[in-house]
Short mmCIF file of C-alpha atoms in Angstrom, two decimals:
data_model
loop_
_atom_site.label_atom_id
_atom_site.label_comp_id
_atom_site.label_asym_id
_atom_site.label_seq_id
_atom_site.Cartn_x
_atom_site.Cartn_y
_atom_site.Cartn_z
CA MET X 153 70.46 165.78 98.07
CA VAL X 154 73.53 165.02 96.01
CA ASP X 155 71.98 161.62 95.29
CA LEU X 156 68.91 163.30 93.87
CA ILE X 157 70.89 165.67 91.66
CA LEU X 158 73.13 162.88 90.44
CA PHE X 159 70.13 160.76 89.60
CA PHE X 160 67.72 163.25 88.10
CA ILE X 161 69.99 165.24 85.82
CA PRO X 162 71.35 162.19 83.93
CA SER X 163 67.87 160.64 83.90
CA ALA X 164 66.39 163.76 82.37
CA LEU X 165 69.20 163.78 79.81
CA ILE X 166 68.55 160.12 78.98
CA ILE X 167 64.88 160.80 78.34
CA ILE X 168 65.54 163.97 76.34
CA GLY X 169 68.14 162.12 74.26
CA ALA X 170 65.73 159.28 73.62
CA LEU X 171 63.04 161.73 72.55
CA ILE X 172 65.51 163.38 70.17
CA VAL X 173 66.27 159.95 68.69
CA VAL X 174 62.59 159.37 68.01
CA PHE X 175 61.40 162.81 66.96
CA ALA X 176 64.27 164.63 65.26
CA LYS X 177 63.98 164.70 61.47
CA ASN X 178 67.68 164.84 60.70
CA PRO X 179 69.63 161.53 60.97
CA VAL X 180 72.67 163.29 62.46
CA HIS X 181 70.51 164.82 65.17
CA ASN X 182 69.08 161.36 65.88
CA ALA X 183 72.57 159.95 66.22
CA MET X 184 73.67 162.72 68.56
CA GLY X 185 70.55 162.19 70.67
CA LEU X 186 71.58 158.56 71.02
CA VAL X 187 75.08 159.64 72.03
CA MET X 188 73.57 161.86 74.72
CA THR X 189 71.49 158.95 76.02
CA LEU X 190 74.47 156.59 76.09
CA VAL X 191 76.77 159.05 77.87
CA SER X 192 74.08 159.82 80.45
CA ILE X 193 73.62 156.11 81.11
CA ALA X 194 77.38 155.97 81.73
CA ILE X 195 76.95 158.68 84.38
CA ILE X 196 74.23 156.59 86.04
CA TYR X 197 76.61 153.62 86.05
CA ILE X 198 79.23 155.73 87.82
CA THR X 199 76.76 156.66 90.55
CA LEU X 200 76.08 152.93 90.99
CA ASN X 201 79.82 152.30 91.57
CA ALA X 202 80.19 150.45 88.27
CA THR X 203 83.04 152.58 86.97
CA PHE X 204 84.41 149.93 84.65
CA VAL X 205 81.07 149.36 82.96
CA ALA X 206 80.63 153.13 82.68
CA MET X 207 83.95 153.56 80.91
CA VAL X 208 83.31 150.64 78.58
CA GLN X 209 79.91 152.13 77.80
CA MET X 210 81.57 155.42 76.86
CA LEU X 211 84.36 153.76 74.92
CA VAL X 212 82.40 151.16 72.98
CA TYR X 213 78.94 152.62 72.51
CA ALA X 214 79.40 156.38 72.67
CA GLY X 215 82.90 156.21 71.17
CA ALA X 216 83.15 153.51 68.53
CA VAL X 217 79.65 152.39 67.59
CA MET X 218 78.17 155.86 67.29
CA THR X 219 81.14 157.19 65.35
CA LEU X 220 80.55 154.38 62.86
CA PHE X 221 76.86 155.34 62.73
CA LEU X 222 77.78 158.93 61.94
CA PHE X 223 80.33 157.79 59.38
CA VAL X 224 77.73 155.69 57.58
CA ILE X 225 75.15 158.49 57.72
CA MET X 226 77.65 160.88 56.15
CA MET X 227 78.78 158.40 53.49
CA ILE X 228 75.21 157.70 52.40
CA GLY X 229 74.44 161.39 52.49
CA VAL X 230 71.95 163.16 54.70
CA ASP X 231 70.75 165.68 52.19
CA LYS X 232 68.48 163.18 50.45
CA LYS X 233 64.80 163.46 51.04
CA GLU X 234 63.40 161.62 53.99
CA GLN X 235 62.59 158.01 53.27
CA SER X 236 60.31 157.52 56.24
CA SER X 237 57.11 158.19 54.27
CA GLU X 238 56.22 154.49 54.02
CA SER X 239 54.41 153.39 57.13
CA ILE X 240 53.65 150.02 58.62
CA LYS X 241 49.99 149.07 58.32
CA GLY X 242 48.12 150.20 61.41
CA GLN X 243 51.24 152.00 62.70
CA THR X 244 49.39 154.62 64.71
CA PHE X 245 47.12 152.04 66.27
CA LEU X 246 50.03 149.80 67.35
CA VAL X 247 52.08 152.66 68.76
CA SER X 248 49.21 154.12 70.71
CA GLY X 249 48.39 150.66 72.07
CA VAL X 250 51.97 150.13 73.29
CA PHE X 251 51.99 153.62 74.73
CA LEU X 252 48.75 152.92 76.59
CA ILE X 253 50.18 149.70 78.07
CA LEU X 254 53.35 151.53 79.13
CA ILE X 255 51.35 154.30 80.81
CA SER X 256 49.15 151.82 82.62
CA ILE X 257 52.17 149.85 83.89
CA LEU X 258 53.82 153.04 85.14
CA GLY X 259 50.55 154.10 86.75
CA TYR X 260 50.15 150.71 88.40
CA VAL X 261 53.70 150.85 89.82
CA ALA X 262 53.18 154.40 91.07
CA ILE X 263 49.84 153.62 92.71
CA SER X 264 50.84 150.30 94.21
CA SER X 265 53.93 151.87 95.82
CA GLU X 266 51.73 154.68 97.16
CA PHE X 267 53.71 157.38 95.30
CA LYS X 268 56.87 156.85 97.34
CA TRP X 269 60.14 157.65 95.65
CA ASP X 270 62.26 154.81 96.99
CA LEU X 271 63.52 153.98 93.53
CA TRP X 272 67.22 153.81 94.38
CA PHE X 273 69.03 151.29 96.45
CA GLU X 274 69.80 152.14 100.00
CA ALA X 275 73.42 152.88 100.80
CA VAL X 276 75.14 149.66 101.76
CA GLU X 277 78.26 149.66 103.88
CA PHE X 278 79.96 146.92 101.92
CA ALA X 279 79.07 148.29 98.50
CA VAL X 280 80.90 146.32 95.84
CA GLU X 281 83.06 148.45 93.58
CA GLY X 282 82.76 147.45 89.95
CA THR X 283 86.51 147.26 89.63
CA PRO X 284 88.25 145.75 86.60
CA GLN X 285 89.87 143.14 88.86
CA LEU X 286 86.50 141.91 90.08
CA ILE X 287 84.97 141.73 86.62
CA ALA X 288 88.04 140.08 85.09
CA GLY X 289 88.18 137.58 87.94
CA THR X 290 84.62 136.47 87.34
CA LEU X 291 84.77 136.67 83.56
CA PHE X 292 87.94 134.62 83.12
CA THR X 293 87.21 131.92 85.68
CA ALA X 294 83.54 131.09 86.11
CA TRP X 295 82.34 132.48 82.79
CA ILE X 296 85.30 131.66 80.57
CA PHE X 297 83.31 129.25 78.37
CA PRO X 298 80.45 131.65 77.43
CA PHE X 299 83.05 134.39 77.00
CA GLU X 300 85.03 132.33 74.49
CA ILE X 301 81.86 131.33 72.66
CA ILE X 302 80.90 134.98 72.27
CA SER X 303 84.33 135.80 70.88
CA ILE X 304 84.05 132.95 68.37
CA LEU X 305 80.63 134.25 67.39
CA LEU X 306 82.08 137.69 66.74
CA ILE X 307 84.91 136.28 64.63
CA VAL X 308 82.42 134.22 62.61
CA ALA X 309 80.33 137.33 62.01
CA THR X 310 83.40 139.32 60.92
CA ALA X 311 84.58 136.56 58.59
CA ALA X 312 81.10 136.22 57.12
CA ALA X 313 80.89 139.97 56.50
CA ILE X 314 84.24 139.93 54.72
CA ALA X 315 83.28 136.86 52.68
CA LEU X 316 80.02 138.51 51.60
CA ALA X 317 81.63 141.82 50.72
CA TYR X 318 84.68 140.39 48.99
CA ASP X 319 84.21 139.79 45.31
CA SER X 320 86.58 136.99 44.41
CA LYS X 321 85.88 137.21 40.68
CA ARG X 322 87.08 140.80 40.44
CA LYS X 323 90.35 141.19 38.57
CA LYS X 324 93.33 142.50 40.44
CA ASN X 325 93.94 145.60 38.34
CA ASP X 326 90.31 146.50 38.77
CA VAL X 327 90.68 147.54 42.38
CA MET P 87 82.17 173.88 103.11
CA SER P 88 84.43 170.92 103.52
CA ILE P 89 88.14 171.19 102.93
CA GLU P 90 88.00 168.45 100.28
CA LEU P 91 85.56 170.46 98.21
CA ILE P 92 87.81 173.53 98.39
CA ILE P 93 90.82 171.44 97.35
CA SER P 94 88.88 170.04 94.39
CA LEU P 95 87.75 173.50 93.28
CA VAL P 96 91.29 174.87 93.53
CA LYS P 97 92.55 171.92 91.51
CA ALA P 98 89.99 172.52 88.77
CA ASN P 99 91.05 176.17 88.53
CA ILE P 100 94.73 175.23 88.46
CA VAL P 101 94.05 172.83 85.59
CA LEU P 102 92.29 175.60 83.66
CA ALA P 103 95.06 178.12 84.31
CA VAL P 104 97.89 175.69 83.56
CA LEU P 105 96.38 174.45 80.31
CA LEU P 106 95.55 177.92 78.98
CA THR P 107 98.95 179.42 79.84
CA ASN P 108 100.65 176.36 78.55
CA THR P 109 98.88 176.55 75.19
CA ILE P 110 100.08 180.10 74.71
CA LEU P 111 103.64 178.96 75.33
CA LEU P 112 103.21 175.86 73.21
CA ILE P 113 102.04 177.67 70.09
CA TRP P 114 104.96 180.09 70.40
CA PHE P 115 107.32 177.16 70.98
CA GLU P 116 106.06 175.37 67.88
CA ARG P 117 106.33 178.44 65.66
CA LYS P 118 109.84 179.17 66.89
CA VAL P 119 111.06 175.58 66.45
CA VAL P 120 109.55 175.22 62.98
CA ALA P 121 110.99 178.60 62.03
CA GLY P 122 114.42 177.51 63.24
CA MET P 123 114.22 174.30 61.21
CA GLN P 124 113.28 176.27 58.09
CA SER P 125 115.96 178.95 58.60
CA ARG P 126 113.45 181.65 59.42
CA VAL P 127 113.18 183.93 62.44
CA GLY P 128 109.60 183.24 63.46
CA PRO P 129 107.54 185.56 65.66
CA ASP P 130 109.80 188.21 67.20
CA ARG P 131 107.76 191.42 67.55
CA ALA P 132 105.36 191.07 70.49
CA GLY P 133 107.20 190.81 73.78
CA PRO P 134 110.64 189.32 74.38
CA PHE P 135 111.45 186.77 71.63
CA GLY P 136 107.88 187.21 70.37
CA ILE P 137 106.54 185.21 73.29
CA LEU P 138 103.38 187.37 73.48
CA GLN P 139 102.50 186.80 69.83
CA THR P 140 99.97 184.08 70.69
CA LEU P 141 98.31 186.34 73.23
CA ALA P 142 97.92 189.01 70.56
CA ASP P 143 96.46 186.42 68.18
CA ALA P 144 94.03 185.24 70.84
CA ILE P 145 92.79 188.78 71.48
CA LYS P 146 92.39 189.29 67.74
CA LEU P 147 90.32 186.10 67.46
CA LEU P 148 88.14 187.12 70.41
CA LEU P 149 87.30 190.43 68.78
CA LYS P 150 86.54 189.04 65.34
CA GLU P 151 83.08 188.49 63.94
CA GLN P 152 81.61 185.03 64.41
CA ILE P 153 80.10 183.96 61.13
CA LEU P 154 77.24 181.47 60.95
CA PRO P 155 77.03 180.07 57.41
CA SER P 156 73.51 180.23 55.99
CA LYS P 157 73.53 176.54 55.08
CA ALA P 158 74.88 175.47 58.45
CA ASP P 159 73.02 173.20 60.84
CA ARG P 160 72.78 175.68 63.67
CA ALA P 161 72.64 173.43 66.75
CA MET P 162 75.44 171.09 65.70
CA TYR P 163 77.53 173.99 64.38
CA LEU P 164 77.48 175.64 67.80
CA LEU P 165 77.93 172.36 69.68
CA ALA P 166 81.04 171.13 67.86
CA PRO P 167 83.63 173.54 69.37
CA LEU P 168 82.33 172.76 72.86
CA ILE P 169 82.70 169.02 72.32
CA ALA P 170 86.25 169.70 71.13
CA LEU P 171 87.24 171.68 74.20
CA VAL P 172 85.60 169.83 77.11
CA PRO P 173 87.26 166.39 76.74
CA SER P 174 90.67 167.99 76.33
CA PHE P 175 90.33 169.60 79.76
CA LEU P 176 88.88 166.45 81.30
CA ILE P 177 91.76 164.25 80.12
CA PHE P 178 94.29 166.42 81.93
CA MET P 179 92.49 165.72 85.22
CA ILE P 180 93.82 162.17 85.44
CA ILE P 181 97.50 162.90 84.76
CA PRO P 182 99.47 162.59 88.02
CA LEU P 183 101.74 165.61 88.41
CA GLY P 184 103.64 164.38 91.46
CA PRO P 185 103.49 162.31 94.62
CA ASP P 186 101.00 163.08 97.37
CA ILE P 187 101.92 166.14 99.40
CA THR P 188 101.02 166.60 103.04
CA VAL P 189 99.95 170.01 104.25
CA GLU P 190 99.49 171.03 107.86
CA TRP P 191 96.71 173.55 108.35
CA GLN P 192 94.96 174.46 111.61
CA ASN P 193 96.65 171.59 113.46
CA ALA P 194 95.37 169.01 111.05
CA LEU P 195 97.27 167.14 108.38
CA TYR P 196 95.82 167.01 104.89
CA THR P 197 97.11 164.74 102.17
CA ILE P 198 96.67 166.31 98.78
CA PRO P 199 97.27 164.04 95.80
CA LEU P 200 98.77 166.04 92.93
CA VAL P 201 96.31 164.62 90.46
CA GLY P 202 92.84 165.81 89.50
CA ALA P 203 91.26 162.42 90.07
CA ASP P 204 92.90 159.06 90.67
CA LEU P 205 90.50 156.72 88.89
CA ASN P 206 90.85 152.97 89.10
CA VAL P 207 89.91 152.90 85.40
CA GLY P 208 92.12 155.83 84.37
CA VAL P 209 93.38 154.28 81.14
CA LEU P 210 89.86 153.51 79.96
CA TYR P 211 88.76 157.01 80.93
CA PHE P 212 91.50 158.46 78.75
CA LEU P 213 90.56 156.25 75.80
CA ALA P 214 86.85 156.96 76.23
CA LEU P 215 87.30 160.72 76.28
CA SER P 216 89.67 160.76 73.34
CA SER P 217 87.04 158.83 71.39
CA ILE P 218 84.41 161.41 72.36
CA ALA P 219 86.67 164.09 70.86
CA VAL P 220 86.13 162.57 67.41
CA TYR P 221 82.59 163.95 67.41
CA SER P 222 83.77 167.54 67.41
CA VAL P 223 85.64 167.11 64.14
CA VAL P 224 82.91 165.03 62.51
CA LEU P 225 80.11 167.35 63.57
CA ALA P 226 82.02 170.50 62.66
CA GLY P 227 82.67 169.10 59.22
CA TRP P 228 79.12 168.00 58.63
CA SER P 229 77.27 170.95 60.13
CA SER P 230 79.14 173.61 58.17
CA GLY P 231 77.03 172.85 55.12
CA SER P 232 79.99 173.04 52.80
CA LYS P 233 81.82 170.38 50.82
CA TYR P 234 85.41 170.74 52.01
CA PRO P 235 84.60 170.58 55.72
CA LEU P 236 82.40 167.55 55.04
CA LEU P 237 85.30 165.75 53.35
CA GLY P 238 87.48 166.65 56.32
CA GLY P 239 84.89 165.31 58.72
CA VAL P 240 84.49 161.99 56.90
CA ARG P 241 88.26 161.56 56.78
CA ALA P 242 88.47 162.36 60.47
CA SER P 243 85.99 159.74 61.56
CA ALA P 244 87.74 156.99 59.59
CA GLN P 245 91.22 158.05 60.68
CA MET P 246 90.53 158.47 64.35
CA ILE P 247 88.69 155.13 64.67
CA SER P 248 91.53 153.31 62.93
CA TYR P 249 94.24 154.73 65.13
CA GLU P 250 92.28 154.47 68.36
CA ALA P 251 92.33 150.69 68.00
CA ALA P 252 96.13 150.62 67.64
CA MET P 253 96.49 153.07 70.51
CA GLY P 254 94.36 151.00 72.87
CA LEU P 255 96.16 147.80 71.89
CA ALA P 256 99.56 149.43 72.48
CA LEU P 257 98.51 150.37 75.99
CA VAL P 258 97.51 146.83 76.98
CA PRO P 259 101.11 145.53 77.42
CA VAL P 260 101.83 148.57 79.60
CA ILE P 261 98.82 147.73 81.76
CA LEU P 262 100.03 144.13 81.95
CA TYR P 263 103.47 145.29 83.11
CA SER P 264 102.11 147.72 85.67
CA GLY P 265 99.22 145.56 86.81
CA SER P 266 96.83 148.48 87.13
CA LEU P 267 94.53 150.72 85.13
CA SER P 268 95.18 153.68 87.41
CA LEU P 269 97.67 156.23 86.12
CA VAL P 270 99.02 156.87 89.62
CA ASP P 271 99.80 153.18 90.04
CA ILE P 272 101.34 153.00 86.57
CA VAL P 273 103.75 155.80 87.50
CA ASN P 274 104.56 154.20 90.86
CA SER P 275 105.27 150.86 89.21
CA GLN P 276 108.02 152.50 87.14
CA SER P 277 110.08 153.66 90.12
CA GLY P 278 113.45 152.05 90.77
CA ASN P 279 115.89 150.57 88.30
CA LEU P 280 115.80 147.64 85.94
CA SER P 281 117.07 144.33 87.22
CA SER P 282 117.91 141.02 85.63
CA SER P 283 118.37 137.52 87.01
CA ILE P 284 121.54 137.12 84.91
CA PRO P 285 124.41 138.67 86.95
CA ILE P 286 126.40 140.18 84.05
CA LEU P 287 123.29 141.67 82.49
CA ASN P 288 122.24 142.95 85.88
CA THR P 289 125.37 145.11 86.29
CA ILE P 290 124.63 146.75 82.95
CA VAL P 291 120.90 147.33 83.24
CA SER P 292 120.83 148.28 86.91
CA PHE P 293 121.75 151.85 85.96
CA ILE P 294 118.73 152.22 83.70
CA PRO P 295 115.51 153.48 85.33
CA LYS P 296 112.59 151.03 85.26
CA TRP P 297 110.58 153.04 82.78
CA ASN P 298 108.14 151.22 80.58
CA ILE P 299 109.82 152.51 77.43
CA PHE P 300 112.75 150.07 77.85
CA PRO P 301 110.87 146.77 78.00
CA GLN P 302 107.99 148.17 75.91
CA PHE P 303 109.80 150.06 73.16
CA VAL P 304 107.57 148.65 70.40
CA ALA P 305 104.44 149.63 72.31
CA PHE P 306 105.94 153.08 72.79
CA GLY P 307 106.53 153.44 69.04
CA ILE P 308 103.00 152.34 68.17
CA PHE P 309 101.46 154.52 70.84
CA PHE P 310 103.42 157.57 69.79
CA ILE P 311 102.53 157.22 66.11
CA ALA P 312 98.89 156.63 67.04
CA ALA P 313 98.99 159.66 69.32
CA VAL P 314 100.20 161.86 66.45
CA ALA P 315 97.39 160.51 64.30
CA GLU P 316 94.82 160.87 67.06
CA VAL P 317 95.44 164.59 67.51
CA ASN P 318 95.53 165.06 63.71
CA ARG P 319 99.02 166.48 63.53
CA ALA P 320 101.29 166.31 60.51
CA PRO P 321 102.05 163.92 58.85
CA PHE P 322 98.54 162.65 59.66
CA ASP P 323 96.75 165.98 59.24
CA LEU P 324 94.57 164.87 56.34
CA VAL P 325 91.62 166.15 58.29
CA GLU P 326 92.73 169.70 57.68
CA ALA P 327 94.97 169.30 54.68
CA GLU P 328 95.38 172.90 53.55
CA GLN P 329 96.32 172.11 49.96
CA GLU P 330 93.31 169.88 49.36
CA LEU P 331 90.55 170.92 51.73
CA VAL P 332 91.16 174.65 52.40
CA GLY P 333 91.10 174.27 56.19
CA GLY P 334 89.31 170.97 56.57
CA PHE P 335 86.65 170.71 59.23
CA HIS P 336 87.13 174.24 60.57
CA THR P 337 87.02 176.07 57.24
CA GLU P 338 83.71 177.78 58.02
CA TYR P 339 84.52 178.68 61.61
CA SER P 340 85.73 182.11 62.56
CA GLY P 341 86.46 184.19 65.59
CA PHE P 342 86.32 182.59 68.98
CA ARG P 343 84.81 179.31 67.77
CA PHE P 344 87.83 178.78 65.58
CA ALA P 345 90.01 179.67 68.56
CA MET P 346 88.28 176.93 70.56
CA PHE P 347 89.26 174.31 67.96
CA PHE P 348 92.77 175.68 67.91
CA LEU P 349 92.97 175.61 71.70
CA ALA P 350 91.59 172.07 71.84
CA GLU P 351 94.15 170.87 69.31
CA TYR P 352 97.08 172.19 71.30
CA ILE P 353 95.69 171.04 74.65
CA ASN P 354 95.17 167.59 73.17
CA MET P 355 98.72 167.61 71.89
CA PHE P 356 100.00 168.53 75.34
CA ASN P 357 97.79 165.90 76.97
CA MET P 358 99.01 163.22 74.61
CA CYS P 359 102.64 164.04 75.38
CA ALA P 360 102.00 164.14 79.11
CA ILE P 361 100.15 160.81 78.92
CA THR P 362 102.95 159.27 76.85
CA ALA P 363 105.44 160.49 79.45
CA THR P 364 103.26 159.00 82.19
CA PHE P 365 102.85 155.63 80.53
CA PHE P 366 106.32 155.13 79.14
CA LEU P 367 108.80 157.65 80.55
CA GLY P 368 108.07 157.34 84.25
CA GLY P 369 105.79 160.36 84.59
CA TRP P 370 106.94 162.62 87.39
CA LEU P 371 109.68 160.23 88.53
CA GLY P 372 113.17 161.67 88.64
CA PRO P 373 115.86 162.69 91.10
CA THR P 374 114.66 165.34 93.53
CA PHE P 375 118.19 166.18 94.78
CA GLU P 376 117.11 166.03 98.39
CA GLY P 377 119.59 167.74 100.69
CA ILE P 378 121.20 169.74 97.87
CA LEU P 379 118.22 171.92 96.99
CA PRO P 380 115.90 173.58 99.52
CA PRO P 381 113.05 171.31 100.79
CA ILE P 382 110.37 173.02 98.70
CA PHE P 383 112.00 171.44 95.66
CA SER P 384 110.93 167.98 96.76
CA VAL P 385 107.42 169.14 95.84
CA ILE P 386 108.36 171.07 92.70
CA MET P 387 110.93 168.73 91.15
CA PRO P 388 108.42 165.99 90.14
CA ILE P 389 106.34 168.59 88.30
CA ILE P 390 109.48 169.90 86.61
CA TRP P 391 110.49 166.39 85.56
CA LEU P 392 107.07 165.72 84.05
CA GLY P 393 107.26 169.08 82.28
CA VAL P 394 110.72 168.33 80.88
CA LYS P 395 109.64 164.92 79.57
CA THR P 396 106.45 166.37 78.11
CA PHE P 397 108.25 169.17 76.32
CA LEU P 398 110.85 166.75 74.94
CA LEU P 399 107.98 164.76 73.40
CA LEU P 400 106.35 167.96 72.18
CA PHE P 401 109.61 168.88 70.50
CA VAL P 402 109.47 165.53 68.69
CA PHE P 403 105.89 166.31 67.63
CA VAL P 404 107.00 169.63 66.16
CA TRP P 405 110.10 168.06 64.67
CA ILE P 406 107.99 165.45 62.88
CA ARG P 407 105.70 168.18 61.59
CA ALA P 408 108.57 170.17 60.18
CA THR P 409 110.23 167.15 58.58
CA LEU P 410 107.79 164.63 57.17
CA PRO P 411 105.41 165.11 54.23
CA ARG P 412 101.74 164.28 54.64
CA LEU P 413 100.61 160.70 54.02
CA ARG P 414 98.17 159.90 51.27
CA TYR P 415 94.79 158.70 52.48
CA ASP P 416 95.21 155.05 51.44
CA GLN P 417 98.72 154.99 52.90
CA LEU P 418 97.32 156.25 56.16
CA MET P 419 94.69 153.51 56.32
CA GLU P 420 97.21 150.86 55.29
CA LEU P 421 99.63 151.95 58.00
CA GLY P 422 96.89 151.86 60.59
CA TRP P 423 95.14 148.60 59.76
CA LYS P 424 97.78 146.49 58.03
CA ARG P 425 100.90 147.42 60.00
CA MET P 426 100.20 148.95 63.37
CA ILE P 427 97.26 146.84 64.57
CA PRO P 428 98.85 143.46 63.67
CA LEU P 429 102.16 144.60 65.13
CA SER P 430 100.54 145.70 68.36
CA LEU P 431 98.65 142.38 68.61
CA VAL P 432 101.87 140.40 68.11
CA TRP P 433 103.63 142.55 70.67
CA LEU P 434 100.80 142.10 73.13
CA ILE P 435 101.04 138.30 72.84
CA LEU P 436 104.85 138.42 73.20
CA SER P 437 104.63 140.60 76.32
CA ALA P 438 101.99 138.35 77.81
CA ILE P 439 104.17 135.25 77.20
CA VAL P 440 107.24 136.92 78.75
CA LEU P 441 105.25 138.08 81.76
CA GLY P 442 103.68 134.65 82.17
CA LEU P 443 107.10 132.96 82.04
CA ARG P 444 108.45 135.38 84.61
CA GLU P 445 105.50 134.85 86.91
CA PHE P 446 104.88 131.11 86.63
CA GLY P 447 108.08 129.72 85.12
CA LEU P 448 108.34 127.44 82.12
CA PRO P 449 105.24 125.32 81.53
CA TRP P 450 107.17 122.00 81.75
CA SER P 451 109.26 122.86 84.79
#
């Protein structure tokens, strides 16, 4: 019973948040819908014993990334008229096609599993806790090379952003 | 109903009661200390020494009209005070107030940890929730539909992101020293006294408790400054700079919604001081005077020690507020990005090298 509550309430919040992201007219409301989705996903992670991933999800996505989103939205200004009037050619057709495929996949899964709700994993006795020690142990031994490559990639991206934004010709007293 | 559930419910209620009572005391404490530093009397009418003044103010705020500005974004305007208040209560749940106590009830022994929840990712939980708290200020500023709160909100988002980075980086050396992300383990790792392999040094430092503040004094400095900035207290209170922005993000709020922001600010301040005490000043550790005082004090003394350390830090908070002028916006950003983050990175590398040498010896030996 507790399993069901812990699964369905965050899932419902995820879906509602995602719908807000798509349908709300105001950019700030969109952003807050995304925050709701991200935080609810963190709750799902906690129920799956991945506490570390849950906290990082909260800290990085819900905390830092979305705050930056909001900051940018406010700097640009939200009071301007909506700029979503331009539409991709055949937008409605494409979207309804994708929606139809999605519905048919969901229907196929539901029918082929004979409408049984065994969507969650069964309780295992030796459930692995997603502890920081475990993740760090794997990340810094077996996966150290990809990890370092990703960090180099991030530094390159940061340096490139600074190089693009920095105007070297500008005079010093101009700043 | 299981006994664990009852214990958890009682704990949640204790947290609520402690934080609310404590805020009332804290506001009075701040007003009295600032008044003393400015040669004034401060509140002295309601109750003995004016200690009930805050209660009177709270009742006044509860009874006032709650205004909804006509240009406000209704949903976000109502949501913002809630987002301010909830994380501040949640953060207090992970602060260990004392060692585990054992209670005998109906011929069964129950071990009750004096902490809301001992998470194995406690430090990250604290950082995550304090980053969620940014939304309240940003949303309140934006949704008010007025220019001064909006400026306050934009300032808040930039300021709190900048200082969160320094705060997180200052905590990493502490985690390295303690070897755990759990706040209970961090406190336990600070028990005992310092020791040194050099005999002469050992006789000197063996009297000093093994608190993290002594090996990690730079991290403590960075963390404390970042903590002041994170809760938007003077001299980092640009978010609600009265002279420039009327009241900042909460200009348009009135009545109980304003009280919620006020409450959240003081609870956050208290949390920050309690967390600083836990990370750097040994948390609840301290002499319990066993044998001198009655046995009940072995349970109460840790809580008293944590309270004493927290209120010492709170006094410093208030002291800073009464002494230092507000920083200019560019100075604030410069301090955050150009001084504190590089310094904390350098300190992190230094601590890691020292710890590595202590653990594995010199690389060529």
